[in-house]
C-alpha cells in the first residue's frame, strides 16, 4: 500500500509538472534594443559621445572620410530601411592584408609622409598615395587602394555634426538636437 502511494504521488507530481510547463502567461516586458550607429566626420565628437553614453548604449561608430586610429575610415555610406532595422552599406579602407603581413616594419620606415604607425594605422589625411610602402613590402601585404565593402543593421542612427546622410524618410535617423527623441523611442 505504501508502494502504491509512492507511485501515485510520483504520477501526480509528473502530471502537475507537465500542466505547469504547458501554462503560458502573458509578458508585459519589452527588451530594449540599445544598438545605435553614430556617424560623424569628427573623431572628437565620437569620443565625447562614447565617454557620455558608452555604458548605456551599444554604439557602432562610423567616422566619415577622415583617418583616426580609433575608428575605421568609412566611405560610400548608404542607408535603407529593412523592416524594424536600418541597413547600412558602406566601404572601409583596408590597406593591409593581415594574413600576409609579417609586421617587419619596412612600410613605416619607407613612407616619406610618415603616415603609417606601428599598429599599421594608415593616416589617409597625410598619405600622398606614393606607393612606397607597397614597393618595399616583402610579402605584398599592402595595397593602399583596397576598399572592403560591409553591411550592418541597427534600429537607429545618430548623426553628429552637419553631415548629410541620404536615408528613407521613415527611418529612425536622429541628429544631436533630437537625441531626447531617440531616448524617448526606447521606452516601452
Short mmCIF file of N, CA and C in Angstrom, two decimals:
data_model
loop_
_atom_site.label_atom_id
_atom_site.label_comp_id
_atom_site.label_asym_id
_atom_site.label_seq_id
_atom_site.Cartn_x
_atom_site.Cartn_y
_atom_site.Cartn_z
N UNK A 1 0.83 -1.19 0.00
CA UNK A 1 0.00 0.00 0.00
C UNK A 1 0.87 1.26 0.00
N UNK A 2 2.00 1.23 0.70
CA UNK A 2 2.92 2.35 0.73
C UNK A 2 3.57 2.56 -0.64
N UNK A 3 3.88 1.43 -1.33
CA UNK A 3 4.48 1.50 -2.67
C UNK A 3 3.48 2.09 -3.66
N UNK A 4 2.22 1.76 -3.57
CA UNK A 4 1.19 2.29 -4.47
C UNK A 4 1.06 3.80 -4.25
N UNK A 5 1.09 4.21 -2.98
CA UNK A 5 1.00 5.63 -2.66
C UNK A 5 2.17 6.41 -3.27
N UNK A 6 3.39 5.84 -3.21
CA UNK A 6 4.56 6.50 -3.81
C UNK A 6 4.40 6.61 -5.33
N UNK A 7 3.93 5.53 -5.99
CA UNK A 7 3.73 5.57 -7.43
C UNK A 7 2.68 6.60 -7.80
N UNK A 8 1.59 6.65 -7.01
CA UNK A 8 0.55 7.63 -7.27
C UNK A 8 1.07 9.05 -7.07
N UNK A 9 1.88 9.27 -6.05
CA UNK A 9 2.44 10.59 -5.78
C UNK A 9 3.39 11.00 -6.90
N UNK A 10 4.22 10.06 -7.38
CA UNK A 10 5.14 10.36 -8.46
C UNK A 10 4.36 10.66 -9.74
N UNK A 11 3.31 9.91 -10.02
CA UNK A 11 2.49 10.15 -11.22
C UNK A 11 1.80 11.50 -11.12
N UNK A 12 1.28 11.79 -9.92
CA UNK A 12 0.61 13.08 -9.71
C UNK A 12 1.60 14.23 -9.89
N UNK A 13 2.80 14.09 -9.33
CA UNK A 13 3.82 15.15 -9.44
C UNK A 13 4.23 15.34 -10.90
N UNK A 14 4.38 14.23 -11.64
CA UNK A 14 4.74 14.34 -13.04
C UNK A 14 3.63 15.03 -13.83
N UNK A 15 2.38 14.67 -13.58
CA UNK A 15 1.25 15.29 -14.27
C UNK A 15 1.17 16.78 -13.93
N UNK A 16 1.40 17.13 -12.68
CA UNK A 16 1.35 18.54 -12.26
C UNK A 16 2.48 19.34 -12.92
N UNK A 17 3.66 18.74 -13.01
CA UNK A 17 4.78 19.40 -13.66
C UNK A 17 4.47 19.65 -15.14
N UNK A 18 3.91 18.68 -15.83
CA UNK A 18 3.54 18.85 -17.23
C UNK A 18 2.49 19.95 -17.39
N UNK A 19 1.50 19.98 -16.48
CA UNK A 19 0.45 21.00 -16.54
C UNK A 19 1.05 22.39 -16.37
N UNK A 20 1.98 22.56 -15.43
CA UNK A 20 2.60 23.86 -15.19
C UNK A 20 3.46 24.29 -16.36
N UNK A 21 4.16 23.34 -16.96
CA UNK A 21 5.01 23.68 -18.10
C UNK A 21 4.20 24.07 -19.32
N UNK A 22 2.96 23.61 -19.42
CA UNK A 22 2.12 23.96 -20.56
C UNK A 22 1.44 25.30 -20.39
N UNK A 23 1.36 25.77 -19.18
CA UNK A 23 0.67 27.05 -18.93
C UNK A 23 1.50 28.19 -19.50
N UNK A 24 0.84 29.12 -20.11
CA UNK A 24 1.54 30.30 -20.62
C UNK A 24 0.97 31.53 -19.93
N UNK A 25 1.83 32.47 -19.71
CA UNK A 25 1.44 33.70 -19.07
C UNK A 25 1.85 34.86 -19.96
N UNK A 26 1.02 35.85 -20.08
CA UNK A 26 1.41 36.99 -20.92
C UNK A 26 2.56 37.76 -20.26
N UNK A 27 3.45 38.25 -21.08
CA UNK A 27 4.58 39.03 -20.59
C UNK A 27 4.38 40.48 -21.00
N UNK A 28 4.62 41.36 -20.08
CA UNK A 28 4.46 42.78 -20.37
C UNK A 28 5.81 43.50 -20.35
N UNK A 29 6.88 42.73 -20.46
CA UNK A 29 8.20 43.35 -20.51
C UNK A 29 8.61 43.50 -21.97
N UNK A 30 9.42 44.50 -22.23
CA UNK A 30 9.90 44.75 -23.58
C UNK A 30 11.42 44.82 -23.52
N UNK A 31 12.05 44.02 -24.36
CA UNK A 31 13.50 44.11 -24.44
C UNK A 31 13.86 45.36 -25.22
N UNK A 32 14.71 46.17 -24.65
CA UNK A 32 15.10 47.42 -25.29
C UNK A 32 16.36 47.17 -26.11
N UNK A 33 16.29 47.52 -27.38
CA UNK A 33 17.43 47.38 -28.28
C UNK A 33 18.20 48.69 -28.27
N UNK A 34 19.33 48.70 -27.62
CA UNK A 34 20.10 49.94 -27.44
C UNK A 34 21.22 50.08 -28.47
N UNK A 35 21.18 49.29 -29.55
CA UNK A 35 22.19 49.44 -30.59
C UNK A 35 21.93 50.76 -31.33
N UNK A 36 23.00 51.50 -31.54
CA UNK A 36 22.89 52.79 -32.20
C UNK A 36 24.14 53.03 -33.04
N UNK A 37 23.95 53.32 -34.31
CA UNK A 37 25.07 53.69 -35.17
C UNK A 37 25.25 55.20 -35.04
N UNK A 38 26.44 55.62 -34.67
CA UNK A 38 26.74 57.04 -34.51
C UNK A 38 27.72 57.43 -35.61
N UNK A 39 27.29 58.37 -36.45
CA UNK A 39 28.06 58.78 -37.62
C UNK A 39 28.54 60.22 -37.44
N UNK A 40 29.83 60.43 -37.72
CA UNK A 40 30.39 61.77 -37.63
C UNK A 40 31.64 61.86 -38.49
N UNK A 41 31.99 63.07 -38.86
CA UNK A 41 33.27 63.28 -39.53
C UNK A 41 34.28 63.90 -38.55
N UNK A 42 33.92 63.92 -37.27
CA UNK A 42 34.76 64.49 -36.23
C UNK A 42 35.01 63.43 -35.15
N UNK A 43 36.25 62.93 -35.09
CA UNK A 43 36.60 61.89 -34.11
C UNK A 43 36.42 62.39 -32.68
N UNK A 44 36.64 63.67 -32.44
CA UNK A 44 36.44 64.23 -31.10
C UNK A 44 35.00 64.12 -30.64
N UNK A 45 34.06 64.35 -31.56
CA UNK A 45 32.64 64.21 -31.21
C UNK A 45 32.29 62.75 -30.92
N UNK A 46 32.86 61.83 -31.70
CA UNK A 46 32.63 60.40 -31.42
C UNK A 46 33.19 60.03 -30.05
N UNK A 47 34.40 60.50 -29.74
CA UNK A 47 35.00 60.23 -28.43
C UNK A 47 34.12 60.76 -27.31
N UNK A 48 33.64 61.98 -27.45
CA UNK A 48 32.79 62.60 -26.43
C UNK A 48 31.49 61.82 -26.26
N UNK A 49 30.90 61.38 -27.38
CA UNK A 49 29.66 60.61 -27.29
C UNK A 49 29.92 59.28 -26.58
N UNK A 50 31.04 58.61 -26.90
CA UNK A 50 31.40 57.37 -26.21
C UNK A 50 31.58 57.60 -24.72
N UNK A 51 32.27 58.68 -24.36
CA UNK A 51 32.50 58.98 -22.95
C UNK A 51 31.19 59.17 -22.20
N UNK A 52 30.21 59.78 -22.86
CA UNK A 52 28.93 60.08 -22.21
C UNK A 52 27.98 58.89 -22.19
N UNK A 53 27.86 58.16 -23.30
CA UNK A 53 26.81 57.14 -23.43
C UNK A 53 27.34 55.72 -23.63
N UNK A 54 28.63 55.53 -23.59
CA UNK A 54 29.21 54.22 -23.85
C UNK A 54 28.74 53.11 -22.94
N UNK A 55 28.44 53.39 -21.71
CA UNK A 55 27.96 52.36 -20.78
C UNK A 55 26.47 52.11 -20.87
N UNK A 56 25.77 52.97 -21.58
CA UNK A 56 24.31 52.86 -21.69
C UNK A 56 23.88 52.26 -23.02
N UNK A 57 24.55 52.69 -24.08
CA UNK A 57 24.18 52.28 -25.43
C UNK A 57 25.24 51.37 -26.05
N UNK A 58 24.81 50.51 -26.95
CA UNK A 58 25.72 49.68 -27.73
C UNK A 58 26.01 50.46 -29.01
N UNK A 59 27.12 51.19 -29.00
CA UNK A 59 27.42 52.16 -30.06
C UNK A 59 28.27 51.53 -31.15
N UNK A 60 27.84 51.73 -32.39
CA UNK A 60 28.64 51.34 -33.55
C UNK A 60 29.08 52.63 -34.23
N UNK A 61 30.34 53.04 -34.03
CA UNK A 61 30.80 54.32 -34.58
C UNK A 61 31.20 54.22 -36.05
N UNK A 62 30.96 55.30 -36.78
CA UNK A 62 31.42 55.41 -38.16
C UNK A 62 31.99 56.80 -38.36
N UNK A 63 33.27 56.85 -38.70
CA UNK A 63 33.95 58.11 -38.96
C UNK A 63 34.00 58.32 -40.47
N UNK A 64 33.36 59.37 -40.93
CA UNK A 64 33.24 59.62 -42.36
C UNK A 64 34.45 60.36 -42.92
N UNK A 65 35.04 59.80 -43.96
CA UNK A 65 36.07 60.46 -44.77
C UNK A 65 37.21 61.08 -43.98
N UNK A 66 37.54 60.54 -42.85
CA UNK A 66 38.67 61.02 -42.04
C UNK A 66 39.46 59.81 -41.56
N UNK A 67 40.68 60.06 -41.14
CA UNK A 67 41.52 59.00 -40.58
C UNK A 67 41.72 59.25 -39.10
N UNK A 68 41.54 58.18 -38.32
CA UNK A 68 41.78 58.24 -36.88
C UNK A 68 42.09 56.82 -36.41
N UNK A 69 43.10 56.64 -35.57
CA UNK A 69 43.48 55.28 -35.16
C UNK A 69 42.39 54.51 -34.41
N UNK A 70 41.44 55.19 -33.79
CA UNK A 70 40.40 54.51 -33.02
C UNK A 70 39.17 54.12 -33.85
N UNK A 71 39.04 54.67 -35.06
CA UNK A 71 37.84 54.44 -35.85
C UNK A 71 38.18 54.09 -37.29
N UNK A 72 37.34 53.26 -37.87
CA UNK A 72 37.53 52.92 -39.28
C UNK A 72 37.11 54.10 -40.15
N UNK A 73 37.81 54.25 -41.26
CA UNK A 73 37.53 55.31 -42.22
C UNK A 73 36.40 54.82 -43.13
N UNK A 74 35.19 55.37 -42.96
CA UNK A 74 34.01 54.92 -43.69
C UNK A 74 33.74 55.85 -44.87
N UNK A 75 33.49 55.25 -46.03
CA UNK A 75 33.12 55.99 -47.23
C UNK A 75 31.94 55.29 -47.90
N UNK A 76 31.38 55.92 -48.89
CA UNK A 76 30.30 55.34 -49.68
C UNK A 76 29.16 54.79 -48.82
N UNK A 77 28.68 55.60 -47.92
CA UNK A 77 27.63 55.21 -46.97
C UNK A 77 26.26 55.27 -47.62
N UNK A 78 25.46 54.20 -47.46
CA UNK A 78 24.09 54.17 -47.97
C UNK A 78 23.20 53.53 -46.91
N UNK A 79 22.02 54.13 -46.69
CA UNK A 79 21.09 53.64 -45.68
C UNK A 79 19.78 53.26 -46.35
N UNK A 80 19.29 52.06 -46.02
CA UNK A 80 17.98 51.62 -46.49
C UNK A 80 17.21 51.07 -45.31
N UNK A 81 15.89 51.06 -45.43
CA UNK A 81 15.03 50.54 -44.37
C UNK A 81 14.76 49.07 -44.65
N UNK A 82 14.94 48.25 -43.63
CA UNK A 82 14.72 46.81 -43.76
C UNK A 82 13.90 46.33 -42.57
N UNK A 83 12.59 46.54 -42.63
CA UNK A 83 11.73 46.17 -41.52
C UNK A 83 11.96 47.06 -40.32
N UNK A 84 12.26 46.45 -39.18
CA UNK A 84 12.48 47.23 -37.96
C UNK A 84 13.91 47.75 -37.86
N UNK A 85 14.76 47.33 -38.79
CA UNK A 85 16.15 47.78 -38.75
C UNK A 85 16.48 48.66 -39.95
N UNK A 86 17.54 49.39 -39.79
CA UNK A 86 18.11 50.17 -40.88
C UNK A 86 19.33 49.41 -41.36
N UNK A 87 19.42 49.19 -42.64
CA UNK A 87 20.58 48.50 -43.20
C UNK A 87 21.54 49.57 -43.71
N UNK A 88 22.76 49.51 -43.22
CA UNK A 88 23.79 50.47 -43.61
C UNK A 88 24.84 49.73 -44.43
N UNK A 89 25.01 50.16 -45.67
CA UNK A 89 26.05 49.62 -46.54
C UNK A 89 27.15 50.67 -46.62
N UNK A 90 28.39 50.25 -46.51
CA UNK A 90 29.48 51.21 -46.51
C UNK A 90 30.78 50.55 -46.96
N UNK A 91 31.77 51.37 -47.20
CA UNK A 91 33.10 50.88 -47.58
C UNK A 91 34.11 51.35 -46.53
N UNK A 92 35.10 50.52 -46.28
CA UNK A 92 36.16 50.82 -45.32
C UNK A 92 37.50 50.58 -46.02
N UNK A 93 38.40 51.54 -45.89
CA UNK A 93 39.74 51.35 -46.44
C UNK A 93 40.45 50.27 -45.65
N UNK A 94 41.04 49.34 -46.37
CA UNK A 94 41.70 48.21 -45.74
C UNK A 94 43.02 47.93 -46.46
N UNK A 95 44.05 48.75 -46.20
CA UNK A 95 45.28 48.68 -46.98
C UNK A 95 46.19 47.48 -46.69
N UNK A 96 46.05 46.84 -45.54
CA UNK A 96 46.97 45.76 -45.18
C UNK A 96 46.23 44.43 -45.11
N UNK A 97 46.75 43.44 -45.84
CA UNK A 97 46.23 42.08 -45.76
C UNK A 97 46.94 41.42 -44.58
N UNK A 98 46.21 41.30 -43.48
CA UNK A 98 46.82 40.81 -42.24
C UNK A 98 47.25 39.35 -42.34
N UNK A 99 46.73 38.60 -43.31
CA UNK A 99 47.16 37.22 -43.50
C UNK A 99 48.54 37.14 -44.13
N UNK A 100 48.96 38.21 -44.81
CA UNK A 100 50.27 38.24 -45.46
C UNK A 100 51.31 39.03 -44.66
N UNK A 101 50.86 39.97 -43.85
CA UNK A 101 51.77 40.87 -43.14
C UNK A 101 52.59 40.10 -42.09
N UNK A 102 53.89 40.40 -42.04
CA UNK A 102 54.78 39.78 -41.05
C UNK A 102 55.21 40.79 -39.97
N UNK A 103 54.66 41.99 -40.01
CA UNK A 103 54.99 43.06 -39.05
C UNK A 103 56.49 43.38 -39.06
N UNK A 104 57.08 43.41 -40.25
CA UNK A 104 58.52 43.68 -40.35
C UNK A 104 58.85 45.16 -40.13
N UNK A 105 57.88 46.05 -40.34
CA UNK A 105 58.10 47.47 -40.13
C UNK A 105 58.68 48.21 -41.31
N UNK A 106 58.93 47.53 -42.39
CA UNK A 106 59.53 48.16 -43.57
C UNK A 106 58.65 49.27 -44.14
N UNK A 107 57.37 49.06 -44.13
CA UNK A 107 56.45 50.04 -44.73
C UNK A 107 56.51 51.37 -43.98
N UNK A 108 56.53 51.32 -42.66
CA UNK A 108 56.55 52.53 -41.86
C UNK A 108 57.81 53.36 -42.07
N UNK A 109 58.94 52.68 -42.18
CA UNK A 109 60.19 53.42 -42.37
C UNK A 109 60.35 53.92 -43.80
N UNK A 110 59.71 53.25 -44.77
CA UNK A 110 59.82 53.66 -46.17
C UNK A 110 58.87 54.80 -46.53
N UNK A 111 57.85 55.03 -45.74
CA UNK A 111 56.84 56.04 -46.05
C UNK A 111 57.43 57.45 -45.90
N UNK A 112 57.50 58.22 -46.99
CA UNK A 112 58.07 59.57 -46.90
C UNK A 112 57.17 60.55 -46.14
N UNK A 113 55.91 60.23 -46.00
CA UNK A 113 54.97 61.11 -45.28
C UNK A 113 54.81 60.71 -43.81
N UNK A 114 55.44 59.62 -43.40
CA UNK A 114 55.31 59.09 -42.03
C UNK A 114 53.84 58.92 -41.64
N UNK A 115 53.07 58.34 -42.53
CA UNK A 115 51.63 58.21 -42.25
C UNK A 115 51.24 56.79 -41.85
N UNK A 116 52.21 55.91 -41.60
CA UNK A 116 51.93 54.54 -41.17
C UNK A 116 52.47 54.37 -39.75
N UNK A 117 51.58 54.03 -38.81
CA UNK A 117 52.00 53.87 -37.42
C UNK A 117 52.50 52.45 -37.16
N UNK A 118 53.03 52.23 -35.95
CA UNK A 118 53.50 50.90 -35.54
C UNK A 118 52.36 49.90 -35.51
N UNK A 119 51.13 50.37 -35.33
CA UNK A 119 49.96 49.49 -35.30
C UNK A 119 49.35 49.29 -36.68
N UNK A 120 50.05 49.76 -37.71
CA UNK A 120 49.64 49.68 -39.11
C UNK A 120 48.40 50.52 -39.41
N UNK A 121 48.26 51.59 -38.66
CA UNK A 121 47.21 52.57 -38.98
C UNK A 121 47.76 53.48 -40.07
N UNK A 122 46.97 53.61 -41.14
CA UNK A 122 47.34 54.48 -42.26
C UNK A 122 46.59 55.80 -42.10
N UNK A 123 47.32 56.88 -41.95
CA UNK A 123 46.70 58.20 -41.83
C UNK A 123 46.48 58.75 -43.23
N UNK A 124 45.29 58.54 -43.74
CA UNK A 124 44.97 58.98 -45.10
C UNK A 124 44.85 60.50 -45.21
N UNK A 125 44.83 61.19 -44.08
CA UNK A 125 44.85 62.65 -44.14
C UNK A 125 46.22 63.16 -44.62
N UNK A 126 47.28 62.35 -44.38
CA UNK A 126 48.64 62.75 -44.79
C UNK A 126 49.15 61.96 -45.99
N UNK A 127 48.55 60.83 -46.29
CA UNK A 127 49.04 59.95 -47.36
C UNK A 127 48.93 60.63 -48.72
N UNK A 128 50.00 60.51 -49.50
CA UNK A 128 50.01 61.08 -50.87
C UNK A 128 49.87 59.99 -51.92
N UNK A 129 49.65 58.75 -51.48
CA UNK A 129 49.47 57.60 -52.38
C UNK A 129 50.70 57.40 -53.27
N UNK A 130 51.88 57.61 -52.72
CA UNK A 130 53.12 57.45 -53.48
C UNK A 130 53.45 55.98 -53.73
N UNK A 131 52.87 55.09 -52.96
CA UNK A 131 53.04 53.62 -53.08
C UNK A 131 54.40 53.11 -52.64
N UNK A 132 55.20 53.91 -51.94
CA UNK A 132 56.50 53.44 -51.45
C UNK A 132 56.32 52.27 -50.48
N UNK A 133 55.27 52.31 -49.68
CA UNK A 133 55.01 51.22 -48.73
C UNK A 133 54.71 49.91 -49.47
N UNK A 134 53.97 50.01 -50.57
CA UNK A 134 53.65 48.82 -51.37
C UNK A 134 54.93 48.24 -51.98
N UNK A 135 55.79 49.10 -52.50
CA UNK A 135 57.01 48.66 -53.19
C UNK A 135 57.98 47.95 -52.23
N UNK A 136 58.06 48.45 -50.98
CA UNK A 136 59.03 47.93 -50.02
C UNK A 136 58.54 46.67 -49.30
N UNK A 137 57.23 46.42 -49.29
CA UNK A 137 56.67 45.29 -48.55
C UNK A 137 57.15 43.96 -49.13
N UNK A 138 57.88 43.15 -48.35
CA UNK A 138 58.45 41.91 -48.88
C UNK A 138 57.41 40.82 -49.15
N UNK A 139 56.24 40.92 -48.54
CA UNK A 139 55.22 39.87 -48.72
C UNK A 139 54.06 40.32 -49.61
N UNK A 140 54.08 41.56 -50.08
CA UNK A 140 52.97 42.05 -50.91
C UNK A 140 51.68 42.22 -50.14
N UNK A 141 51.79 42.52 -48.85
CA UNK A 141 50.61 42.64 -47.98
C UNK A 141 49.91 43.98 -48.09
N UNK A 142 50.51 44.97 -48.75
CA UNK A 142 49.94 46.32 -48.76
C UNK A 142 49.43 46.70 -50.15
N UNK A 143 48.20 47.20 -50.15
CA UNK A 143 47.61 47.83 -51.33
C UNK A 143 46.81 49.02 -50.80
N UNK A 144 47.34 50.22 -50.95
CA UNK A 144 46.72 51.39 -50.33
C UNK A 144 45.38 51.76 -50.95
N UNK A 145 45.00 51.12 -52.02
CA UNK A 145 43.74 51.44 -52.68
C UNK A 145 42.62 50.44 -52.37
N UNK A 146 42.89 49.42 -51.57
CA UNK A 146 41.88 48.39 -51.28
C UNK A 146 40.78 48.96 -50.39
N UNK A 147 39.54 48.66 -50.80
CA UNK A 147 38.37 49.07 -50.04
C UNK A 147 37.52 47.83 -49.79
N UNK A 148 37.12 47.63 -48.55
CA UNK A 148 36.30 46.49 -48.16
C UNK A 148 34.84 46.95 -48.02
N UNK A 149 33.93 46.25 -48.65
CA UNK A 149 32.50 46.57 -48.56
C UNK A 149 31.89 45.81 -47.40
N UNK A 150 31.08 46.52 -46.61
CA UNK A 150 30.44 45.92 -45.43
C UNK A 150 28.99 46.34 -45.32
N UNK A 151 28.25 45.59 -44.50
CA UNK A 151 26.86 45.93 -44.19
C UNK A 151 26.64 45.68 -42.71
N UNK A 152 25.75 46.46 -42.13
CA UNK A 152 25.36 46.24 -40.75
C UNK A 152 23.90 46.66 -40.60
N UNK A 153 23.25 46.15 -39.59
CA UNK A 153 21.87 46.52 -39.30
C UNK A 153 21.74 47.06 -37.90
N UNK A 154 21.04 48.16 -37.75
CA UNK A 154 20.81 48.79 -36.45
C UNK A 154 19.39 49.35 -36.41
N UNK A 155 18.82 49.51 -35.23
CA UNK A 155 17.48 50.08 -35.16
C UNK A 155 17.43 51.59 -35.35
N UNK A 156 18.56 52.29 -35.11
CA UNK A 156 18.56 53.75 -35.22
C UNK A 156 19.96 54.27 -35.55
N UNK A 157 19.96 55.49 -36.11
CA UNK A 157 21.21 56.17 -36.47
C UNK A 157 21.20 57.56 -35.86
N UNK A 158 22.34 57.96 -35.31
CA UNK A 158 22.51 59.31 -34.81
C UNK A 158 23.64 59.96 -35.62
N UNK A 159 23.35 61.13 -36.17
CA UNK A 159 24.36 61.86 -36.95
C UNK A 159 24.84 63.03 -36.10
N UNK A 160 26.15 63.05 -35.84
CA UNK A 160 26.75 64.15 -35.10
C UNK A 160 27.32 65.15 -36.10
N UNK A 161 27.12 66.42 -35.84
CA UNK A 161 27.61 67.45 -36.75
C UNK A 161 26.63 67.66 -37.90
N UNK A 162 27.13 68.31 -38.94
CA UNK A 162 26.25 68.69 -40.06
C UNK A 162 26.40 67.76 -41.26
N UNK A 163 26.82 66.52 -41.04
CA UNK A 163 26.94 65.56 -42.14
C UNK A 163 25.58 65.28 -42.75
N UNK A 164 25.55 65.19 -44.05
CA UNK A 164 24.31 64.87 -44.76
C UNK A 164 24.29 63.37 -45.07
N UNK A 165 23.26 62.69 -44.60
CA UNK A 165 23.10 61.26 -44.82
C UNK A 165 21.81 61.05 -45.61
N UNK A 166 21.92 60.39 -46.74
CA UNK A 166 20.73 60.05 -47.51
C UNK A 166 20.09 58.82 -46.90
N UNK A 167 18.84 58.97 -46.47
CA UNK A 167 18.13 57.85 -45.85
C UNK A 167 16.64 57.98 -46.18
N UNK A 168 15.93 56.85 -46.23
CA UNK A 168 14.48 56.93 -46.46
C UNK A 168 13.80 57.78 -45.38
N UNK A 169 12.70 58.41 -45.75
CA UNK A 169 12.02 59.33 -44.81
C UNK A 169 11.54 58.67 -43.54
N UNK A 170 11.12 57.41 -43.62
CA UNK A 170 10.53 56.75 -42.45
C UNK A 170 11.58 56.16 -41.51
N UNK A 171 12.85 56.46 -41.73
CA UNK A 171 13.90 55.87 -40.90
C UNK A 171 14.01 56.58 -39.56
N UNK A 172 14.65 55.88 -38.65
CA UNK A 172 14.90 56.42 -37.32
C UNK A 172 16.30 57.05 -37.34
N UNK A 173 16.36 58.20 -38.03
CA UNK A 173 17.60 58.95 -38.16
C UNK A 173 17.50 60.17 -37.26
N UNK A 174 18.41 60.28 -36.30
CA UNK A 174 18.38 61.36 -35.33
C UNK A 174 19.60 62.26 -35.49
N UNK A 175 19.44 63.48 -35.07
CA UNK A 175 20.54 64.46 -35.03
C UNK A 175 20.83 64.78 -33.57
N UNK A 176 21.89 65.50 -33.32
CA UNK A 176 22.26 65.85 -31.95
C UNK A 176 21.11 66.53 -31.21
N UNK A 177 20.42 67.46 -31.88
CA UNK A 177 19.35 68.19 -31.21
C UNK A 177 18.12 67.30 -30.93
N UNK A 178 18.00 66.15 -31.63
CA UNK A 178 16.85 65.28 -31.41
C UNK A 178 17.21 64.04 -30.58
N UNK A 179 18.35 64.08 -29.88
CA UNK A 179 18.76 62.97 -29.04
C UNK A 179 17.71 62.62 -27.98
N UNK A 180 17.03 63.59 -27.35
CA UNK A 180 15.96 63.22 -26.41
C UNK A 180 14.85 62.39 -27.07
N UNK A 181 14.54 62.67 -28.34
CA UNK A 181 13.53 61.88 -29.06
C UNK A 181 14.00 60.43 -29.20
N UNK A 182 15.27 60.25 -29.48
CA UNK A 182 15.80 58.89 -29.59
C UNK A 182 15.63 58.16 -28.26
N UNK A 183 16.03 58.78 -27.14
CA UNK A 183 15.90 58.11 -25.85
C UNK A 183 14.43 57.84 -25.52
N UNK A 184 13.55 58.74 -25.90
CA UNK A 184 12.11 58.54 -25.68
C UNK A 184 11.62 57.33 -26.48
N UNK A 185 12.18 57.10 -27.68
CA UNK A 185 11.76 55.97 -28.51
C UNK A 185 12.14 54.63 -27.90
N UNK A 186 13.08 54.62 -26.96
CA UNK A 186 13.49 53.39 -26.31
C UNK A 186 12.50 52.93 -25.23
N UNK A 187 11.64 53.84 -24.78
CA UNK A 187 10.68 53.50 -23.72
C UNK A 187 9.62 52.55 -24.26
N UNK A 188 9.17 51.60 -23.42
CA UNK A 188 8.12 50.66 -23.87
C UNK A 188 6.78 51.34 -24.06
#
